[in-house]
mmCIF file of N, CA and C in Angstrom:
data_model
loop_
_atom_site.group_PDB
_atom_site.id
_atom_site.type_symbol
_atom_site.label_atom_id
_atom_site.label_comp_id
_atom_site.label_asym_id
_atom_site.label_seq_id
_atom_site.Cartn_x
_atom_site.Cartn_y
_atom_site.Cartn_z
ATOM 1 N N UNK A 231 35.425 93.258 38.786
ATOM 2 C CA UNK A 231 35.749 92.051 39.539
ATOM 3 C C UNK A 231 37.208 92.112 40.004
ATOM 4 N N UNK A 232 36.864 91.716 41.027
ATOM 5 C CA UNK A 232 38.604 92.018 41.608
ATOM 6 C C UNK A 232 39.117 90.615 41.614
ATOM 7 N N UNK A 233 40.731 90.556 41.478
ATOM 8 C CA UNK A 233 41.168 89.288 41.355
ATOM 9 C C UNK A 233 42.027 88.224 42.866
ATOM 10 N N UNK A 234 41.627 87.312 43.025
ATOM 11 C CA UNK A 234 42.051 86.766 44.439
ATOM 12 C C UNK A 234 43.701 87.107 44.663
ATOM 13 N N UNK A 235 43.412 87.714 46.009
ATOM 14 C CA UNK A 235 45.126 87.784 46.027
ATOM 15 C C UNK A 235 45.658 87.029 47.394
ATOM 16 N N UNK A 236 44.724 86.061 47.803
ATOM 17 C CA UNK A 236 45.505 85.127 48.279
ATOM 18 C C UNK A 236 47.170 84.946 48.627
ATOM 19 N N UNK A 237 46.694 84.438 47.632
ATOM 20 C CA UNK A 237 48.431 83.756 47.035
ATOM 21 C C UNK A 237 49.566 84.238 47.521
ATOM 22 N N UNK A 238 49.429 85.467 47.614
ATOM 23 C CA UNK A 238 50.340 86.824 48.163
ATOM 24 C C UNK A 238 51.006 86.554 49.587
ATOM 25 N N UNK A 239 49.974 85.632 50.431
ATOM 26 C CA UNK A 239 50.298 85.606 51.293
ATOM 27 C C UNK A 239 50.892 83.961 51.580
ATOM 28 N N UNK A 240 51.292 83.409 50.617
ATOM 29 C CA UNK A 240 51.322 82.120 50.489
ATOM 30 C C UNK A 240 52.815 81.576 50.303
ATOM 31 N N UNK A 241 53.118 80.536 51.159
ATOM 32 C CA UNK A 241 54.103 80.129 50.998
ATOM 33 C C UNK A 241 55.408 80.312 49.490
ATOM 34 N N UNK A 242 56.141 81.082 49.701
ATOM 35 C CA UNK A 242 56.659 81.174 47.600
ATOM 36 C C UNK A 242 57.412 80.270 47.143
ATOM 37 N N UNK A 243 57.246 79.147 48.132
ATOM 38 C CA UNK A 243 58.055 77.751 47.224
ATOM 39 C C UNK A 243 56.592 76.802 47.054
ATOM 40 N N UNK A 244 55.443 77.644 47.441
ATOM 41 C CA UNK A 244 54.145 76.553 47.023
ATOM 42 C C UNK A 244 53.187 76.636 45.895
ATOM 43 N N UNK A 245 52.622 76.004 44.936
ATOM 44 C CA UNK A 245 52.347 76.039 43.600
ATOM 45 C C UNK A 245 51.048 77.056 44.162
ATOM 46 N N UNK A 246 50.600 77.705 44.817
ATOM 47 C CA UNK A 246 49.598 78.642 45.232
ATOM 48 C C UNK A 246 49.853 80.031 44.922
ATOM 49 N N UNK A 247 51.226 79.805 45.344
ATOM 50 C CA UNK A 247 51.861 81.714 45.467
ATOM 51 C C UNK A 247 52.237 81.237 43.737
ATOM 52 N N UNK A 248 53.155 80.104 43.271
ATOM 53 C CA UNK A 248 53.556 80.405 41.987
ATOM 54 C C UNK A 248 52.502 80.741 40.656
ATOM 55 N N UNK A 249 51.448 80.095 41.240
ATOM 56 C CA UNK A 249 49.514 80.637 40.664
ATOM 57 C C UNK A 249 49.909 81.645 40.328
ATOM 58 N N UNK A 250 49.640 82.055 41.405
ATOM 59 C CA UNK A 250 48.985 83.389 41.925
ATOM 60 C C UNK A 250 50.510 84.371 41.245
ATOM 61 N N UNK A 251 51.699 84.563 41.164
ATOM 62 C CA UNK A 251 52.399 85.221 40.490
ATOM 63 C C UNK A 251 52.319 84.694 38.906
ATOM 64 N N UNK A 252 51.938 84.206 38.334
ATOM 65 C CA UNK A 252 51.346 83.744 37.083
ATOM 66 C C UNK A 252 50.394 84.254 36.547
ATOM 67 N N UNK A 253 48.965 84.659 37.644
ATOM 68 C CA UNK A 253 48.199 85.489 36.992
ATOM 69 C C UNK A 253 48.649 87.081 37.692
ATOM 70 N N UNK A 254 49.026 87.351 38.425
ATOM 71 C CA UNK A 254 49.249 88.832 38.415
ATOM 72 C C UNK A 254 50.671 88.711 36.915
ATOM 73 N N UNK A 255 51.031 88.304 36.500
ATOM 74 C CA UNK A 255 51.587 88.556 35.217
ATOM 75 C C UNK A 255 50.609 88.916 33.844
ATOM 76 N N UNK A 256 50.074 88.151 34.225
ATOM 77 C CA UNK A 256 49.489 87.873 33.392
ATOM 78 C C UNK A 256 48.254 89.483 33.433
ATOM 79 N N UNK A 257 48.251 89.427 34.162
ATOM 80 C CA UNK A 257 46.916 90.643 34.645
ATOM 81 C C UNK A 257 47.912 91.889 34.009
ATOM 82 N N UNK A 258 49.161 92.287 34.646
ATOM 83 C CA UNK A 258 49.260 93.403 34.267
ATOM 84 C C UNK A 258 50.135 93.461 33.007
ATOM 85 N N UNK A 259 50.231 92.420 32.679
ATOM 86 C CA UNK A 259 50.430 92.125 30.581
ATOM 87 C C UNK A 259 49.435 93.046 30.321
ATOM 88 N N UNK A 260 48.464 92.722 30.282
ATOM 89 C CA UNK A 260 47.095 93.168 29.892
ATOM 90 C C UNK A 260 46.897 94.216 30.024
ATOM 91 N N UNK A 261 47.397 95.022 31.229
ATOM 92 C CA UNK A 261 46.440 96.189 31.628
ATOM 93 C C UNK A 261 48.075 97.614 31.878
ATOM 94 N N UNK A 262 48.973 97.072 31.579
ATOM 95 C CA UNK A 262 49.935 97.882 32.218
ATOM 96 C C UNK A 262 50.031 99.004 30.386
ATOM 97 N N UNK A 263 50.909 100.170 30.059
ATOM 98 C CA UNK A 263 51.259 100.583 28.991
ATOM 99 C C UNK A 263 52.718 100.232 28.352
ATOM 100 N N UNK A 264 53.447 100.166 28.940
ATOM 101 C CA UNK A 264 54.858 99.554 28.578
ATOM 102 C C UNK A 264 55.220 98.395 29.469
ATOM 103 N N UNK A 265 55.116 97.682 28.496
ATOM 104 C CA UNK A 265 55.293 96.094 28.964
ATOM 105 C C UNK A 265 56.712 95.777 29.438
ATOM 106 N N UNK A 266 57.707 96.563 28.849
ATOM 107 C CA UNK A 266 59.080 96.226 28.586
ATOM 108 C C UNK A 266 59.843 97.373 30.292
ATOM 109 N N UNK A 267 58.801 98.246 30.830
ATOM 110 C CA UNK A 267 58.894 99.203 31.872
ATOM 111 C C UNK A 267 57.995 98.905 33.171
ATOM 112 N N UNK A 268 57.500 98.266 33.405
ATOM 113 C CA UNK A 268 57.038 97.679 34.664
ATOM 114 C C UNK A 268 57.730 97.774 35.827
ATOM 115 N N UNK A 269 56.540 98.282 36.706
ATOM 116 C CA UNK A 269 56.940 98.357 37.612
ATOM 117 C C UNK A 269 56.932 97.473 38.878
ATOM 118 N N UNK A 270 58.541 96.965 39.559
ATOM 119 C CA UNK A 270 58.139 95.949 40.456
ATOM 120 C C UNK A 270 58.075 95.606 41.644
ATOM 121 N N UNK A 271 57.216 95.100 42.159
ATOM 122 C CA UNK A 271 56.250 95.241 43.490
ATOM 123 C C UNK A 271 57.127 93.881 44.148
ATOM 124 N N UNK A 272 58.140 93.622 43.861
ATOM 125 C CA UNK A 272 59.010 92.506 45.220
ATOM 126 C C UNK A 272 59.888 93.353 45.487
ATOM 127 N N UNK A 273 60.108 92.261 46.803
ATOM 128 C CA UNK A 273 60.421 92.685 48.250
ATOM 129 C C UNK A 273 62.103 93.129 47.656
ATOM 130 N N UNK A 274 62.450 92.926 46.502
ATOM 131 C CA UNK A 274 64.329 93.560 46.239
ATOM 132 C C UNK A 274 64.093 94.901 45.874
ATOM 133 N N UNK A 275 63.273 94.959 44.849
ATOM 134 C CA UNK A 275 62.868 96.283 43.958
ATOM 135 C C UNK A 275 62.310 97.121 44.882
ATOM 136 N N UNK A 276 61.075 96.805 44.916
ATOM 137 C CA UNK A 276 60.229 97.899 45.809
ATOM 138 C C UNK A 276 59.803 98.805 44.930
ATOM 139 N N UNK A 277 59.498 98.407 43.803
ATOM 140 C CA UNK A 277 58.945 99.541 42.982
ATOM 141 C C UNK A 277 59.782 100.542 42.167
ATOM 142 N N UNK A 278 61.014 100.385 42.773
ATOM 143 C CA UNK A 278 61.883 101.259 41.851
ATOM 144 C C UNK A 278 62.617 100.340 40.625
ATOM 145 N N UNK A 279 62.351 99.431 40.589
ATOM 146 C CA UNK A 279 62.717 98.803 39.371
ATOM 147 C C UNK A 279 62.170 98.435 38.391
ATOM 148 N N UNK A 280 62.508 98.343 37.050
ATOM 149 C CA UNK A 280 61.756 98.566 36.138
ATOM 150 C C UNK A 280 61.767 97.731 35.193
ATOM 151 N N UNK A 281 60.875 95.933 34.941
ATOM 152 C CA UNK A 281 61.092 94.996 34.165
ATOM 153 C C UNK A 281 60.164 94.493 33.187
ATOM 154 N N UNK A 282 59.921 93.690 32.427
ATOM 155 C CA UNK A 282 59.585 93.040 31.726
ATOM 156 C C UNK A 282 59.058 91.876 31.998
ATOM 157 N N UNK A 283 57.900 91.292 31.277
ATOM 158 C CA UNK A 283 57.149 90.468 31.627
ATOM 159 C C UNK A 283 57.854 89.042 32.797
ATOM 160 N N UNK A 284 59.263 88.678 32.001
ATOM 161 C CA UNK A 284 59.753 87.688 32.674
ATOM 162 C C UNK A 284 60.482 87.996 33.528
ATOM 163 N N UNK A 285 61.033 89.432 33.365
ATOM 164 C CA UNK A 285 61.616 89.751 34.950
ATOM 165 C C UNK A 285 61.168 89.758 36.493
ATOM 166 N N UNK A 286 59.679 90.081 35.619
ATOM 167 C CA UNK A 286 58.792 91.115 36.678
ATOM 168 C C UNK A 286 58.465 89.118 37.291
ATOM 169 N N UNK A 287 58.335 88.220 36.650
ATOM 170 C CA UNK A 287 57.790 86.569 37.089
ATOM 171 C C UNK A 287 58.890 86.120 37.702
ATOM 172 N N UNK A 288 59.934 86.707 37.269
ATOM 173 C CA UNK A 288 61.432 85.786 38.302
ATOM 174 C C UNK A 288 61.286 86.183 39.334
ATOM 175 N N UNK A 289 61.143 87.749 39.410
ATOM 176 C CA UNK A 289 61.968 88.745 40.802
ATOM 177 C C UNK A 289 60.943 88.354 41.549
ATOM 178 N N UNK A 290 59.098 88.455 41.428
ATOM 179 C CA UNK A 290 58.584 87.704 42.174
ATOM 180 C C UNK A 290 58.156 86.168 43.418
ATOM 181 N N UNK A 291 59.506 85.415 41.734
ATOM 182 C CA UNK A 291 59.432 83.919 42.505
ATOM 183 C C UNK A 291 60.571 83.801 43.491
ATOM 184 N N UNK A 292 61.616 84.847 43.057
ATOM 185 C CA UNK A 292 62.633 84.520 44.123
ATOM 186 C C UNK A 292 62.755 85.145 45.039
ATOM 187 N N UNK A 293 61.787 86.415 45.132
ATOM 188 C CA UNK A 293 62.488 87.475 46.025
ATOM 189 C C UNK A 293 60.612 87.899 46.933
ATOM 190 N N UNK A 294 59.554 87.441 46.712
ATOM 191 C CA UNK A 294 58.609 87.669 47.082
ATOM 192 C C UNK A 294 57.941 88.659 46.853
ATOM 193 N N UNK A 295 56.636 89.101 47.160
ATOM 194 C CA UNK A 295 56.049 90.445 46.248
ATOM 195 C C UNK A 295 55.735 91.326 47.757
ATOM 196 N N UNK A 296 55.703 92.861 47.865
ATOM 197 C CA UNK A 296 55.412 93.028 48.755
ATOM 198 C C UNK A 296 53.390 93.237 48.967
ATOM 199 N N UNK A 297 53.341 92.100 50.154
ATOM 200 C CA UNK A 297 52.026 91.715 50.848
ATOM 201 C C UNK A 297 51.481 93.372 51.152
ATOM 202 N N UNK A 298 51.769 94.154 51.078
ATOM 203 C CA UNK A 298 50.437 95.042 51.215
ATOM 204 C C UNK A 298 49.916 95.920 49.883
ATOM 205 N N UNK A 299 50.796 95.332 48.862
ATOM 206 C CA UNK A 299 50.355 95.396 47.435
ATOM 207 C C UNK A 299 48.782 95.011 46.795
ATOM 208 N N UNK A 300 47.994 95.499 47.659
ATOM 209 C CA UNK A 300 46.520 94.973 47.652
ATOM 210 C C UNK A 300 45.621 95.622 46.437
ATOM 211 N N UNK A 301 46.180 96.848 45.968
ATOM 212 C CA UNK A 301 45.439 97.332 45.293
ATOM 213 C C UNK A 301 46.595 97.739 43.832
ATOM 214 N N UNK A 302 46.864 96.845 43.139
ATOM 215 C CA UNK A 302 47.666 97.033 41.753
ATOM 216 C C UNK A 302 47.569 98.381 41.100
ATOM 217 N N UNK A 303 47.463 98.983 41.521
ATOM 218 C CA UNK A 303 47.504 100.427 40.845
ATOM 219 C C UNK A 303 48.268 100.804 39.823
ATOM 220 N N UNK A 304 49.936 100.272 40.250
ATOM 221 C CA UNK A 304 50.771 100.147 39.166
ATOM 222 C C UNK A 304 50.969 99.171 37.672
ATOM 223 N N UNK A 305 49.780 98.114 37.885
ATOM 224 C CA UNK A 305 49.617 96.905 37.217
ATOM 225 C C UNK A 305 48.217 97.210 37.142
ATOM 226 N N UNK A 306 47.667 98.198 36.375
ATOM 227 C CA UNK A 306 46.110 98.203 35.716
ATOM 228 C C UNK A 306 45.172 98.411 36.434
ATOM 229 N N UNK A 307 45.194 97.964 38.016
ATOM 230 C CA UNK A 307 43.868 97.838 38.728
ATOM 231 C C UNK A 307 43.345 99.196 39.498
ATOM 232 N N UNK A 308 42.300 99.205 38.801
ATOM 233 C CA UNK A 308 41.849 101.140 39.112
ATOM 234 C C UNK A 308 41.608 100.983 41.005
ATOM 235 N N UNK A 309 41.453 102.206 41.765
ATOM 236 C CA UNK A 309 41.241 102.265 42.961
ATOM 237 C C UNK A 309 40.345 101.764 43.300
ATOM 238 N N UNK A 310 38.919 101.988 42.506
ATOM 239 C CA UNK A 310 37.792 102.161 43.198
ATOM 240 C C UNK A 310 37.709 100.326 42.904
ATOM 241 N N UNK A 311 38.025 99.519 42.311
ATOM 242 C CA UNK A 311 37.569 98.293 42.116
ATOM 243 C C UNK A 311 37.922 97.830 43.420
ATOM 244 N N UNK A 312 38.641 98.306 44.204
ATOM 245 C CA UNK A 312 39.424 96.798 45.721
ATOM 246 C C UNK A 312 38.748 97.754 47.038
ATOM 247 N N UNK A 313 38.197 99.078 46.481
ATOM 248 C CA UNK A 313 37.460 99.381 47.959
ATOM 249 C C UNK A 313 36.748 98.554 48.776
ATOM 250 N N UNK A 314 35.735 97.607 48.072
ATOM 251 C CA UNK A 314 35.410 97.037 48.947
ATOM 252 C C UNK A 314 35.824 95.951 49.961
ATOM 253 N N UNK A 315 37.277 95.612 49.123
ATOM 254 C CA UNK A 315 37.866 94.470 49.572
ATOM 255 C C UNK A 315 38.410 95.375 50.899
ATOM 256 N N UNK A 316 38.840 96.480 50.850
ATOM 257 C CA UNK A 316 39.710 97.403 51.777
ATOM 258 C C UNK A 316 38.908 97.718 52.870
ATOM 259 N N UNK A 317 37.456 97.832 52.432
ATOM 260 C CA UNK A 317 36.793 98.439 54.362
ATOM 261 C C UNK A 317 36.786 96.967 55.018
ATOM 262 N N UNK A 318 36.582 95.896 54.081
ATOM 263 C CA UNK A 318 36.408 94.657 55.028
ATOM 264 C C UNK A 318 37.307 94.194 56.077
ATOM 265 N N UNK A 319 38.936 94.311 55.419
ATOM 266 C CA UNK A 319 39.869 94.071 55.837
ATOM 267 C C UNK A 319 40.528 94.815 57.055
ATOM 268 N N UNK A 320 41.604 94.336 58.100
ATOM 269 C CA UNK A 320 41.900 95.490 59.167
ATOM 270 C C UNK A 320 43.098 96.044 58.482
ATOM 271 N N UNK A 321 43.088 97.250 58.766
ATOM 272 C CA UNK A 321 44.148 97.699 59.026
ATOM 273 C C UNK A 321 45.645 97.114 58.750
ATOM 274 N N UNK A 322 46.384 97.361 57.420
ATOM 275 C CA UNK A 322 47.705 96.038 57.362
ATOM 276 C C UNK A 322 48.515 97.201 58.038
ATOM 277 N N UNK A 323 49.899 97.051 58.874
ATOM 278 C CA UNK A 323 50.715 98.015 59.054
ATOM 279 C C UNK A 323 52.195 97.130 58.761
ATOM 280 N N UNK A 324 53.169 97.753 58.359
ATOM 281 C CA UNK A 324 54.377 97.019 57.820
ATOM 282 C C UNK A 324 54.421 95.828 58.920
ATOM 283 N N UNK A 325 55.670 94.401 58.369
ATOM 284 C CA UNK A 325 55.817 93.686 59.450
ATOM 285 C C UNK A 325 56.703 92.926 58.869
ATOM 286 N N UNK A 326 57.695 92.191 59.739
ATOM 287 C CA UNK A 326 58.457 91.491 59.408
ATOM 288 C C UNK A 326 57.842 89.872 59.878
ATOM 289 N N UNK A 327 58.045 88.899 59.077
ATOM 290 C CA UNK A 327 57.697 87.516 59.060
ATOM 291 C C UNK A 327 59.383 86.778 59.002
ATOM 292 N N UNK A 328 59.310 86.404 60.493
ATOM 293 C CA UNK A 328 60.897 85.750 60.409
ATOM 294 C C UNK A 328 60.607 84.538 59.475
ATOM 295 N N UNK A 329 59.632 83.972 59.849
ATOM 296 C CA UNK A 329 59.790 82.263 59.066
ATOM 297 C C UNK A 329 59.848 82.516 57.778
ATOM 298 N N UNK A 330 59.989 83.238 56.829
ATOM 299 C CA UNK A 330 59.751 83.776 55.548
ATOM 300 C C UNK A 330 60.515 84.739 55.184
ATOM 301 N N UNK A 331 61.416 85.199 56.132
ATOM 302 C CA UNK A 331 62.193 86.663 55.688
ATOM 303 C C UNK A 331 62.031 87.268 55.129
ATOM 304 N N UNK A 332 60.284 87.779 54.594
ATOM 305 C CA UNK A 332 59.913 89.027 53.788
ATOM 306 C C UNK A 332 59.623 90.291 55.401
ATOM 307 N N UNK A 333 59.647 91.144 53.919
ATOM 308 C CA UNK A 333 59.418 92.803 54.706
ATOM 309 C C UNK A 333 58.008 93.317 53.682
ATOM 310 N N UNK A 334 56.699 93.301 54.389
ATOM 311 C CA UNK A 334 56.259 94.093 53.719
ATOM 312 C C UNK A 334 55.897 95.659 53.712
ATOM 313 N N UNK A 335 56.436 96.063 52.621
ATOM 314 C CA UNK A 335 56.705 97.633 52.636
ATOM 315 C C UNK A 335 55.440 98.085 53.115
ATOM 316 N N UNK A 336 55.077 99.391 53.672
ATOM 317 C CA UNK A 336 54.036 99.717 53.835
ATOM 318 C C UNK A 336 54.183 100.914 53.640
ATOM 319 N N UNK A 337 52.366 101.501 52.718
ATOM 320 C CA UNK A 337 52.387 102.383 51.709
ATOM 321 C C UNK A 337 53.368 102.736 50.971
ATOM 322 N N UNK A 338 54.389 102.342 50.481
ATOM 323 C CA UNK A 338 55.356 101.831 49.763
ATOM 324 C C UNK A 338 54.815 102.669 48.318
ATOM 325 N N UNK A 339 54.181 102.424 47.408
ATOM 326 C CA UNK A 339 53.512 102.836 46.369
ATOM 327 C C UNK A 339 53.593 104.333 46.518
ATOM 328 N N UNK A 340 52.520 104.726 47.877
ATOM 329 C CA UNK A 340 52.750 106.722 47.291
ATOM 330 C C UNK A 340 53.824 106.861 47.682
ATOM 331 N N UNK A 341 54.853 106.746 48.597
ATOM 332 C CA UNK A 341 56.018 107.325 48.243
ATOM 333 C C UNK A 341 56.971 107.378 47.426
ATOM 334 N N UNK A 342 56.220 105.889 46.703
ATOM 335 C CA UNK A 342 57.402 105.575 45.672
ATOM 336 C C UNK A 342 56.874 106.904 44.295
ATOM 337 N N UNK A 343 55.602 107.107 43.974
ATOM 338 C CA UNK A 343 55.016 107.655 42.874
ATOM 339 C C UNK A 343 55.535 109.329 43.073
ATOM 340 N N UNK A 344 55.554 109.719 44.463
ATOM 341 C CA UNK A 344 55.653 111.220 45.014
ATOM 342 C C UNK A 344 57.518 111.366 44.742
ATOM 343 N N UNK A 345 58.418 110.429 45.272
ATOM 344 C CA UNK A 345 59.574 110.074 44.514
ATOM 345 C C UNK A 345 60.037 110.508 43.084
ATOM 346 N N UNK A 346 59.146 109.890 42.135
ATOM 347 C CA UNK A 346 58.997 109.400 40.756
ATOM 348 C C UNK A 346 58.430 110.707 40.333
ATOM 349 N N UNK A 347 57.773 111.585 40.725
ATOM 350 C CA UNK A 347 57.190 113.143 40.193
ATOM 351 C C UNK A 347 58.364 113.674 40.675
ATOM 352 N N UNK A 348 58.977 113.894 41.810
ATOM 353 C CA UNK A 348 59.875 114.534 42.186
ATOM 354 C C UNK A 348 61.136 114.712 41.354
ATOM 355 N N UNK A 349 61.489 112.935 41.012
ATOM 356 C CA UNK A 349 62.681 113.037 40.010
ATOM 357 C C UNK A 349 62.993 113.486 38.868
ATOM 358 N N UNK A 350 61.457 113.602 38.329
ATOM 359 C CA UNK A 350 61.261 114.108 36.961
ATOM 360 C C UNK A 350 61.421 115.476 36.757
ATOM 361 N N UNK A 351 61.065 116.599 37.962
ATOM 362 C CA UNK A 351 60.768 117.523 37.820
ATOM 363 C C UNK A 351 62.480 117.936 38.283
ATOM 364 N N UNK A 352 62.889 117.204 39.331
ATOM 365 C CA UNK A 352 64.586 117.862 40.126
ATOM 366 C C UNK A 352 64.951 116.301 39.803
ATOM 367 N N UNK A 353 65.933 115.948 38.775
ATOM 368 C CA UNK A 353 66.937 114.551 38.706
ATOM 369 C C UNK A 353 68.133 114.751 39.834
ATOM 370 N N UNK A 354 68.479 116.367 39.874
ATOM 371 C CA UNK A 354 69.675 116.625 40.782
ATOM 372 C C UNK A 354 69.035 116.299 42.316
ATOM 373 N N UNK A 355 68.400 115.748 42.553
ATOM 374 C CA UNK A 355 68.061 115.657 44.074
ATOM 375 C C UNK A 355 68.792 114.226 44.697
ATOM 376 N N UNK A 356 69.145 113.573 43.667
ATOM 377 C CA UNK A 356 69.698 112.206 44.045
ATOM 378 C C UNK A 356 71.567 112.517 43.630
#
């Protein structure tokens, strides 16, 4: 069962989006391996930052999550569960929303993971 991600796209001063970042906390409490190492999916971090249950709920409320974060990969949710949500849907491609001043990253995730193998293997590359 896949979980509504609405919210995501929802105003972040409205008790919908603050839901909705309440249970994606809550979701990848559950499903992530180091709780205290999380990885975070708003629009400051971008994935390269690395928090804790209440970090990972602030940086969300203040800074927004990035909207093409559809498939939690990094937060428990296996691939094959949101396929179906994914053929339904068009095509997201990055975009900026002036009334909202988010950026959502796009494919953001594999580069961040292809990054994250890279560093491990060469740290001197940065």
């Amino acid at each position: 069962k896949t979980m509504d991600k609405k919210w995501m796209s929802a105003d972040r001063l409205s008790k919908e989006y603050e839901n909705g970042v309440l249970e994606f906390v809550k979701f990848a409490v559950e499903h992530v391996k180091d709780l205290s190492r999380m990885k975070c999916p708003c629009l400051g971090c971008c994935y390269m930052g690395r928090v804790d249950a209440d970090g990972l709920k602030s940086h969300l409320l203040m800074r927004g999550i990035d909207r093409s974060y559809t498939c939690w990969i990094f937060h428990g949710e296996k691939i094959n569960e949101n396929v179906e949500q994914r053929e339904k849907s068009n095509t997201t491609y990055a975009s900026y929303d002036k009334d909202t001043e988010t950026y959502d990253c796009d494919r953001v995730e594999e580069i961040v993971e292809a990054l994250d193998e890279d560093l491990h293997d060469c740290p001197e590359m940065f």
